Short mmCIF file of C-alpha atoms and ligand atoms in Angstrom, two decimals:
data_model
loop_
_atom_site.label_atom_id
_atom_site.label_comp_id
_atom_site.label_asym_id
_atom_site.label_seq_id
_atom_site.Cartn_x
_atom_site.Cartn_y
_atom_site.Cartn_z
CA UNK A 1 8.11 17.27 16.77
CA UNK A 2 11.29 17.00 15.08
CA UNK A 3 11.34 19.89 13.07
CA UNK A 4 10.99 21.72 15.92
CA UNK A 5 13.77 20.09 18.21
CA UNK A 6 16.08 20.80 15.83
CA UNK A 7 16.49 24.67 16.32
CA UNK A 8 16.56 23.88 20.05
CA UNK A 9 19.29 21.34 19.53
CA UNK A 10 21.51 23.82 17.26
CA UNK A 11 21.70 26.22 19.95
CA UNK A 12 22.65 24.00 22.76
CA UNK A 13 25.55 22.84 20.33
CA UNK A 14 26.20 26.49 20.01
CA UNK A 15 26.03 27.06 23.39
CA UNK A 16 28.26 24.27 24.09
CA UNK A 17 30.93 25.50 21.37
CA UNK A 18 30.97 29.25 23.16
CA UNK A 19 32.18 27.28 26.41
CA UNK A 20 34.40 25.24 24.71
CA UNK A 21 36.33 27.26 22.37
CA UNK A 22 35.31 31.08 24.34
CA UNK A 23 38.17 33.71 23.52
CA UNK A 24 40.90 30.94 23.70
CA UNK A 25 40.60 30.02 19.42
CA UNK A 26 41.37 33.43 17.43
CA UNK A 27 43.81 36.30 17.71
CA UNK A 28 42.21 38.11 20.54
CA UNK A 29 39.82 42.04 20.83
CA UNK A 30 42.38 44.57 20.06
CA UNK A 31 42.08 48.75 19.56
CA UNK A 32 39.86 48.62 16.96
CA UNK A 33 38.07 45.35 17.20
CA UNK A 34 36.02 44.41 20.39
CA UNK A 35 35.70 40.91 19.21
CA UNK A 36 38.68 38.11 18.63
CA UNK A 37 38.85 36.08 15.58
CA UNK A 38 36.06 33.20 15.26
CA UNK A 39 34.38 34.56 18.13
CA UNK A 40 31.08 32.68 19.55
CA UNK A 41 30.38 35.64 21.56
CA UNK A 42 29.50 37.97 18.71
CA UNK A 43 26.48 38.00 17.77
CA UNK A 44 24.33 35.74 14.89
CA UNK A 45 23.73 37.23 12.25
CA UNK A 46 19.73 37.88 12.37
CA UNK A 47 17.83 34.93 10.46
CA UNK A 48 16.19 36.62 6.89
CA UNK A 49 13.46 34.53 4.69
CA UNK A 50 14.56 35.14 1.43
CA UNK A 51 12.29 36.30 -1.20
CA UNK A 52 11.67 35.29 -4.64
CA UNK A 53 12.91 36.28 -7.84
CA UNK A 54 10.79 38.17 -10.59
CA UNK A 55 9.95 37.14 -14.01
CA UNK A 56 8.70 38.84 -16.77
CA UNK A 57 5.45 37.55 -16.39
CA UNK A 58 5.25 37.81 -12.28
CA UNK A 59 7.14 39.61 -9.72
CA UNK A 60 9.11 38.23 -7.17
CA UNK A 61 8.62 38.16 -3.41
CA UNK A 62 10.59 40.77 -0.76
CA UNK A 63 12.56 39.20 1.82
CA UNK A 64 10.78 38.55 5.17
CA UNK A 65 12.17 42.08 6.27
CA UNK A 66 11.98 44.07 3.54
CA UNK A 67 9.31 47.76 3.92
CA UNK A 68 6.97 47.13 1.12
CA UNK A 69 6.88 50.56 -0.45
CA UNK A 70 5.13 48.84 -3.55
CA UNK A 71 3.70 45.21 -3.67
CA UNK A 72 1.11 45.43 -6.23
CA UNK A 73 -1.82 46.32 -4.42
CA UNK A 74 -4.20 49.42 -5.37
CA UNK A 75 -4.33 50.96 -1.80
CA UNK A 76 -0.68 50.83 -1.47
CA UNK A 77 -1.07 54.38 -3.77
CA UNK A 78 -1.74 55.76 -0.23
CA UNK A 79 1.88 55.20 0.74
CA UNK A 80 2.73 57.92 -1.93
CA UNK A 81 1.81 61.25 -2.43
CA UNK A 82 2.72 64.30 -5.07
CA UNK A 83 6.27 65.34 -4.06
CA UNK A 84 4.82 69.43 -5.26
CA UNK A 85 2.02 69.58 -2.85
CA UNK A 86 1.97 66.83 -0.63
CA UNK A 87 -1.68 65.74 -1.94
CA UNK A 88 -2.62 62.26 -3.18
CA UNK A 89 -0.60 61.68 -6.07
CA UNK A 90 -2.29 61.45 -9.48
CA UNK A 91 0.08 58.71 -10.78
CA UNK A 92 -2.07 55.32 -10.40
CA UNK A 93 -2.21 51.92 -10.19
CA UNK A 94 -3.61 49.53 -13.47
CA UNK A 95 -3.09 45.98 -13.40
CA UNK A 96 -1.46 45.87 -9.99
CA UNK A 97 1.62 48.29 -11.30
CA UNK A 98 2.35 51.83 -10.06
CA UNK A 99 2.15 53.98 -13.46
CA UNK A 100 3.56 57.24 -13.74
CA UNK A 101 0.89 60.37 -15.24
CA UNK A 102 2.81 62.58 -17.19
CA UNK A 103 2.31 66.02 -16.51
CA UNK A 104 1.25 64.81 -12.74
CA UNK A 105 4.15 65.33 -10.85
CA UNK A 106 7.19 63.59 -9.40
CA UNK A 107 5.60 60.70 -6.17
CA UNK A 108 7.59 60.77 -3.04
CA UNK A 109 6.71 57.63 -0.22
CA UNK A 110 5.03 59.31 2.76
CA UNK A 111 8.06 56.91 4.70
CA UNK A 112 11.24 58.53 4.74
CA UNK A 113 14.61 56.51 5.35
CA UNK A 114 18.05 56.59 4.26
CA UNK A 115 20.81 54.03 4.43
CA UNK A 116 19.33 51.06 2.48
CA UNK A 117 18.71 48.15 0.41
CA UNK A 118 16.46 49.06 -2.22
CA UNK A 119 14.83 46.78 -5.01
CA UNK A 120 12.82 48.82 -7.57
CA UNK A 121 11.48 47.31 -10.87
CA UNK A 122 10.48 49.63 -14.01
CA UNK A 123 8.91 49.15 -17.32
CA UNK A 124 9.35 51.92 -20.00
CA UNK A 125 6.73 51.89 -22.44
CA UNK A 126 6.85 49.14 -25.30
CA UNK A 127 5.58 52.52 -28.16
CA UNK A 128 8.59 53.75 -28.84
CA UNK A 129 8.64 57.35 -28.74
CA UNK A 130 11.35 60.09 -28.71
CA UNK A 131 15.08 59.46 -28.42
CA UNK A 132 18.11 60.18 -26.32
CA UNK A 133 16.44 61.87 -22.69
CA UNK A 134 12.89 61.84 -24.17
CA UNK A 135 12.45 58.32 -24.46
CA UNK A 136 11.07 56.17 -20.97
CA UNK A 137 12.85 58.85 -18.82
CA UNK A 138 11.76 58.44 -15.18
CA UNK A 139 14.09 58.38 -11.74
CA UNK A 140 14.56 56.96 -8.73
CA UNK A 141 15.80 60.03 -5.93
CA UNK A 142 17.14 58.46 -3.06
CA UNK A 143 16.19 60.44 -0.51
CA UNK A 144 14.57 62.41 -2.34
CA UNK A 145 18.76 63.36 -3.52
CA UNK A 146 20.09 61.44 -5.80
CA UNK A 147 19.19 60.35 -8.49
CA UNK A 148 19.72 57.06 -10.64
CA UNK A 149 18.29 57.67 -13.68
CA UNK A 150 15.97 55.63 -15.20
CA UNK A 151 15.68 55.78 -19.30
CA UNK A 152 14.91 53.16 -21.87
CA UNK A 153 18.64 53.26 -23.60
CA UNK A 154 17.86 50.06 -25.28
CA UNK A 155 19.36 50.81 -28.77
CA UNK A 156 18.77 54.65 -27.66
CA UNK A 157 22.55 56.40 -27.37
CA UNK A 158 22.42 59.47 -24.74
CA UNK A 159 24.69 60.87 -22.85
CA UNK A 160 26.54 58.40 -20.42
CA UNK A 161 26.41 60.28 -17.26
CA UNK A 162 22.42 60.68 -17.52
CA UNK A 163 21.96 56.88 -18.81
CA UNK A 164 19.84 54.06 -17.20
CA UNK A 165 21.57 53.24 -13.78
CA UNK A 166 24.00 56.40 -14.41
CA UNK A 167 24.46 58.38 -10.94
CA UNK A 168 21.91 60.87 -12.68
CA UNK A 169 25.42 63.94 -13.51
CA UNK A 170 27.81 62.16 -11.29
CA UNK A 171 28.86 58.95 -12.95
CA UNK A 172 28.03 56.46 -16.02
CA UNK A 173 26.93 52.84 -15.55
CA UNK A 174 29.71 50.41 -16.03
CA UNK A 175 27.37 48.43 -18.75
CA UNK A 176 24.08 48.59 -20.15
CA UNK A 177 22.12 45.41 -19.58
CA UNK A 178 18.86 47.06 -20.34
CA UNK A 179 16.19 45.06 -21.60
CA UNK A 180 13.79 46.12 -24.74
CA UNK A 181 11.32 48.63 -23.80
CA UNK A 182 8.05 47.10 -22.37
CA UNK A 183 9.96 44.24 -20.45
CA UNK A 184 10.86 44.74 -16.59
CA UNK A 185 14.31 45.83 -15.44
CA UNK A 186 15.30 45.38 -11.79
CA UNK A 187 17.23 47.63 -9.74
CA UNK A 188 19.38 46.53 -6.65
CA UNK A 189 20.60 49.42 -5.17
CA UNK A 190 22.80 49.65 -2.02
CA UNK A 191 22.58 53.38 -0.82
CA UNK A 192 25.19 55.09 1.86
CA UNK A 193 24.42 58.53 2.80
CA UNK A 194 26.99 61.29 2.91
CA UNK A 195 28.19 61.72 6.38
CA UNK A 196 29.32 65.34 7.35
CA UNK A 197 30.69 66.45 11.16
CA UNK A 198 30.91 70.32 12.01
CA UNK A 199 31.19 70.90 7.73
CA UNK A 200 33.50 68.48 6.90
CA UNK A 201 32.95 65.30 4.62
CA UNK A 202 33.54 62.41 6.87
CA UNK A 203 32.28 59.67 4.39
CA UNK A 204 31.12 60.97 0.98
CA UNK A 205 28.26 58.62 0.69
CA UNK A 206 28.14 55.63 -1.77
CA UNK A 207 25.79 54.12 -4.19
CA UNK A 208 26.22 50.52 -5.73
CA UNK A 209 23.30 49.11 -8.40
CA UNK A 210 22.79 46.07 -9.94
CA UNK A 211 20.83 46.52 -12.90
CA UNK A 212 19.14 42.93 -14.39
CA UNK A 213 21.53 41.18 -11.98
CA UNK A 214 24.41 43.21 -13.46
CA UNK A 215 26.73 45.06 -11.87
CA UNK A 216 26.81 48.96 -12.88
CA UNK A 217 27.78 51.39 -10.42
CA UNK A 218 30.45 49.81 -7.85
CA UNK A 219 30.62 51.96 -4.37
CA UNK A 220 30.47 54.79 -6.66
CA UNK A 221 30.79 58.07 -4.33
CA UNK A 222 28.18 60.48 -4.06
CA UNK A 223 29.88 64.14 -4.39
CA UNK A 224 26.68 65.78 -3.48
CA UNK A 225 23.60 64.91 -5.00
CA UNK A 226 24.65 65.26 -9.08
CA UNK A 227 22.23 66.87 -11.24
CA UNK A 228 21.68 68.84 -14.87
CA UNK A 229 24.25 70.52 -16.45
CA UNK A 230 26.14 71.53 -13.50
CA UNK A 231 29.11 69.73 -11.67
CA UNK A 232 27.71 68.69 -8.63
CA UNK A 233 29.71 69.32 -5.14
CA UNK A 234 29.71 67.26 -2.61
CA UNK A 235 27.19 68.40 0.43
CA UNK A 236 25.60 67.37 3.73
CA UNK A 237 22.03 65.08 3.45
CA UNK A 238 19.15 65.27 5.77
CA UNK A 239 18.80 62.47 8.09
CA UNK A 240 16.50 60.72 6.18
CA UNK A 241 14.14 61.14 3.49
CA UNK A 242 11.31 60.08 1.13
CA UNK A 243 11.96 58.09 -2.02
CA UNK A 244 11.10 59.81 -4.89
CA UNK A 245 9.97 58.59 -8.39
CA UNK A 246 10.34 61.10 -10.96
CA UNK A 247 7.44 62.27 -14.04
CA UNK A 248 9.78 63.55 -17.02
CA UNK A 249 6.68 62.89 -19.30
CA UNK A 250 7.20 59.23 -19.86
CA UNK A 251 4.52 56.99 -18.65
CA UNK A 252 7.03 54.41 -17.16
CA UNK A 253 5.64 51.81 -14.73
CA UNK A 254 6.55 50.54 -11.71
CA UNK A 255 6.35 47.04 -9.91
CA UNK A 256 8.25 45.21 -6.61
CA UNK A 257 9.45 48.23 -4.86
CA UNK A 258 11.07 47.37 -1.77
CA UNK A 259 13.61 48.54 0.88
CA UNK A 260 15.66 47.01 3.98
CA UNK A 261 17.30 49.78 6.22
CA UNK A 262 20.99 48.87 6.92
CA UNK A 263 22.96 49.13 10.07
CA UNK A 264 25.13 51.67 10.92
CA UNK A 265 28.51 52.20 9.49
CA UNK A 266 31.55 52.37 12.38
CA UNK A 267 31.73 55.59 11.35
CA UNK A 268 28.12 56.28 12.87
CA UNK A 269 29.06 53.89 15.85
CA UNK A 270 27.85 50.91 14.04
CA UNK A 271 29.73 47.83 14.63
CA UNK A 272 31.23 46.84 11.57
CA UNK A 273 34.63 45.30 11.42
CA UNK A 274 36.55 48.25 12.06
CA UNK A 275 35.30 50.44 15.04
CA UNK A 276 37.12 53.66 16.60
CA UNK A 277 39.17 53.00 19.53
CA UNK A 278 36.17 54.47 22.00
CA UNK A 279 33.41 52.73 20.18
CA UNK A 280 35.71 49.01 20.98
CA UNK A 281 36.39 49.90 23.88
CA UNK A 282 33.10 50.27 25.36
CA UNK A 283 31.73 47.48 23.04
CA UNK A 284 34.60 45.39 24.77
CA UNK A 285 33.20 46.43 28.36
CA UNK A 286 29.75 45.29 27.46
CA UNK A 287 31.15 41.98 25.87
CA UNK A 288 33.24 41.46 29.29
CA UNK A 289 29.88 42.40 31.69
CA UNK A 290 27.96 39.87 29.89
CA UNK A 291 30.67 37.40 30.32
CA UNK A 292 31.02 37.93 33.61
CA UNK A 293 27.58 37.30 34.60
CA UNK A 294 27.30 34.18 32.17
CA UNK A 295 30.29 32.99 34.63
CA UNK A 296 28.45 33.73 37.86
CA UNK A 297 25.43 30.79 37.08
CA UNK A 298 28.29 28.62 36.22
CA UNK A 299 30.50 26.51 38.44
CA UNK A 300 33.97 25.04 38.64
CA UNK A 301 36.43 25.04 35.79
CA UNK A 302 33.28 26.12 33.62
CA UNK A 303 33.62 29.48 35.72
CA UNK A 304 36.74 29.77 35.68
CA UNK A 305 37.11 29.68 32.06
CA UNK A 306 34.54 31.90 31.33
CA UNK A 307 36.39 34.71 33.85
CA UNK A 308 38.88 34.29 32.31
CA UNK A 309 37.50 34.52 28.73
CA UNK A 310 36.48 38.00 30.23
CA UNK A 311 39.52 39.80 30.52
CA UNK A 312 40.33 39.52 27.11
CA UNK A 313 37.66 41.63 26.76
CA UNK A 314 38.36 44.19 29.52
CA UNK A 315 40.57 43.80 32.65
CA UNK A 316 39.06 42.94 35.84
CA UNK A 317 41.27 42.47 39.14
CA UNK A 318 38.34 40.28 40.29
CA UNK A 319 37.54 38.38 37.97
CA UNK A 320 41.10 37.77 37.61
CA UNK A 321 41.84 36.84 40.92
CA UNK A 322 39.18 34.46 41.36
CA UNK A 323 40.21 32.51 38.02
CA UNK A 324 43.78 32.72 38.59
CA UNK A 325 43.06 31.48 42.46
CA UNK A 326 40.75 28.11 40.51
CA UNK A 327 43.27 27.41 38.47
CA UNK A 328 46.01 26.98 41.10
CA UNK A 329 43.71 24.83 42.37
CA UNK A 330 42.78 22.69 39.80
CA UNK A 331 46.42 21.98 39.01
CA UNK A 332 47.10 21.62 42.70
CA UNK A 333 44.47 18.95 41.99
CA UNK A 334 45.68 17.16 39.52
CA UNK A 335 49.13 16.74 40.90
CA UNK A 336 47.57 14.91 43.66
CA UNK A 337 45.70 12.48 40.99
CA UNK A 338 47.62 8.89 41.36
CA UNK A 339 49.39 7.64 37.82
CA UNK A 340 46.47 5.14 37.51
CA UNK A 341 43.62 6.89 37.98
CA UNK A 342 45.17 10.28 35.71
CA UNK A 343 43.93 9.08 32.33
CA UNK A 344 40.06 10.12 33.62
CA UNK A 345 41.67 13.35 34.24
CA UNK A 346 42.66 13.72 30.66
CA UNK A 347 40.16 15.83 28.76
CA UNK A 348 39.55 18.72 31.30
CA UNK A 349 43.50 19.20 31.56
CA UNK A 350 43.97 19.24 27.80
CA UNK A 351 41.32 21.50 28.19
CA UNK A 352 42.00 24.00 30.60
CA UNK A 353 45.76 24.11 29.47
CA UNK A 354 44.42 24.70 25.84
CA UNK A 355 42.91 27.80 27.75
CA UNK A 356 45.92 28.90 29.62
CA UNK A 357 48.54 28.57 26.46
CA UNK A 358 46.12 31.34 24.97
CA UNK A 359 46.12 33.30 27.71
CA UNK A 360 49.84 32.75 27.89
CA UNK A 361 50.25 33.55 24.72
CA UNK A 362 48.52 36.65 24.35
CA UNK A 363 49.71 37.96 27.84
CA UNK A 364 46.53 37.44 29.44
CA UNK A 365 48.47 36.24 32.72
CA UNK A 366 52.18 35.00 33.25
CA UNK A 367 54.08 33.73 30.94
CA UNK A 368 55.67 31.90 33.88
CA UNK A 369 52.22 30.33 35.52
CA UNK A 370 53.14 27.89 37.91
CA UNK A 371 49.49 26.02 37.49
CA UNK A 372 49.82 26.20 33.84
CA UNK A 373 53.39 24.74 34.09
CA UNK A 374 52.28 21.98 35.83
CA UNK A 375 49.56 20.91 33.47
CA UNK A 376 52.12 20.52 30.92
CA UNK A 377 54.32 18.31 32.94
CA UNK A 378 51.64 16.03 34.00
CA UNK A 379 50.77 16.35 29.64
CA UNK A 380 54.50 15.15 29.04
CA UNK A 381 54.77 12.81 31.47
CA UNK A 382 51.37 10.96 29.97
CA UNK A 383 52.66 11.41 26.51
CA UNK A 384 49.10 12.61 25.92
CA UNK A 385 50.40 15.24 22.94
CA UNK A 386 53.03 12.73 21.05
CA UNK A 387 54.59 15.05 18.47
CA UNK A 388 54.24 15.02 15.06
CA UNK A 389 56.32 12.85 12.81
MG1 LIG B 1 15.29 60.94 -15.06
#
């Protein structure tokens, strides 16, 4: 029973903590941000199982929402097809790894999908053969686009714009942490798109890769999709497309192959920490609404700070008025308390003025608030905020 109280417990605490601290903690929502600093009404972040990592001998496990592309099972072949014809794909599955068939084809993932999270793990084959681009040369196409090259470079010089993890004619990898042919090498990539408006480049796209847990392409913009020999410009993408693994001849396996969409930039409307002044405003609106109802179940000061949490989300002369009304009252109140019988009084004034000096503050209401100025008074007069030495 315990185990399962707890989760319950957490979120009344969390509950309690939105109440308590509501907009009156951070700098408040401004242009470009609908939220204020250390807000409790944003959202939580949604709860992920991680996964496991891979070893040599074993591969890891995806995280709980990861789109197995992948996972080591024979009929999973039917998730690919042959990126020529659209037929099943001749490239197969021995030993519970996706092998490419030279002369077969380049695979594409019947899925398609764009901004993402991918983890891809590749094996080039432990016979050496051939040298510079000849030698465990396969690919990984993002959308079917771009390409980050995969090629067994271990001890195998080529040129650094088409090596392992390079931005296949776009950019090198930072470092080479390849390991010897025949042992796994993981990919973490973290694809962005190019995003294009009426013809013009609004966000060039970006691609960041970990290879073995080391960093080699940074945000690296896209300009286009790359490609051989010639300088590649940058250009609109599709809305989404299939993954692509690439036959240059090499029997290189794959294992763990794994994707998590991401959300939206702000650019797309997303809400990331920097949203256009529409986007915030109308996020701010929503924030406010759902505010405003939370304050209609409530009663009493609870209500009345959680009105007037609302408007610094969005103005509302109603919600305003009735908060503005409550607090006269309360302070009206709390005037009448006698000296002796103040001290029980003491929390919800410290409270509600905490509240008000925000709103003060950040020119929610009045500077000059006569129910706010007497809150302090009756604060002085109990020494109940002694300064600091
Ligand atoms: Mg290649």
């Amino acid at each position: 029973m315990k185990r399962s109280a707890f989760p319950t417990l957490a979120l009344s605490l969390l509950t309690t903590a939105a109440l308590a601290e509501g907009g009156f903690y951070g700098d408040p929502p401004d242009a470009t941000h609908p939220w204020a600093i250390h807000d409790m009404n944003r959202p939580q972040p949604m709860r992920v199982e991680p996964g496991t990592f891979s070893s040599q001998e074993k591969p890891g496990t995806p995280p709980s929402d990861a789109i197995i592309l992948f996972g080591g099972k024979a009929e999973e072949i039917e998730k690919w097809i042959s990126d020529k014809n659209g037929e099943p794909t001749k490239w197969v599955v021995k030993e519970s790894v996706l092998q490419c068939v030279p002369g077969s084809g380049y695979v594409r993932t019947k899925e398609e999908f764009a901004d993402c999270q991918l983890h891809i793990e590749w094996s080039a084959p432990s016979k050496v053969e051939g040298n510079s681009q000849g030698r465990g040369n396969s690919g990984v196409f993002l959308m079917g686009q771009v390409e980050v090259q995969v090629l067994d470079n271990y001890n195998n010089p080529s040129y650094p714009d088409g090596m392992a993890s390079s931005i296949y004619g776009i950019n090198p990898p930072m470092a080479n942490p390849l390991r010897a042919p025949g042992e796994w090498q993981s990919y973490d990539i973290i694809f962005r798109r190019p995003i294009f408006k009426d013809g013009k480049e609004l966000d060039p796209g970006y691609i960041t890769v970990f290879v073995n847990g080391v960093l080699t392409q940074d945000h690296t913009p896209l300009e286009g999709g790359g490609g051989h020999m010639k300088r590649s410009k940058p250009k609109a993408f599709p809305d989404q497309g299939p993954l692509k693994l690439q036959d240059h001849g090499n029997p290189v396996r794959y294992r763990n192959i794994w994707y998590r969409p991401l959300p939206k930039r702000a650019i797309e409307g997303g809400e990331a920490s920097r949203m256009s002044e529409a986007a915030t405003a109308a996020k701010r609106a929503e924030i406010a609404k759902s505010i405003r109802e939370d304050a209609a179940k409530l009663e009493g000061n609870a209500k009345m700070l959680r009105l007037f949490e609302s408007i610094c989300y969005e103005a509302n002369a109603d919600a305003q008025e009735f908060a503005l009304a409550a607090v006269t009252d309360f302070a009206t109140a709390m005037k009448a308390v006698p000296a002796d019988k103040i001290a029980a009084q003491k929390g919800e004034i410290l409270h509600v003025t905490k509240a008000l000096r925000y709103l003060t503050q950040f020119k929610f209401v009045p500077q000059d608030l006569a129910a706010k100025q007497d809150l302090e008074a009756i604060i002085k007069a109990q020494d109940w905020e002694p300064k600091k030495k």
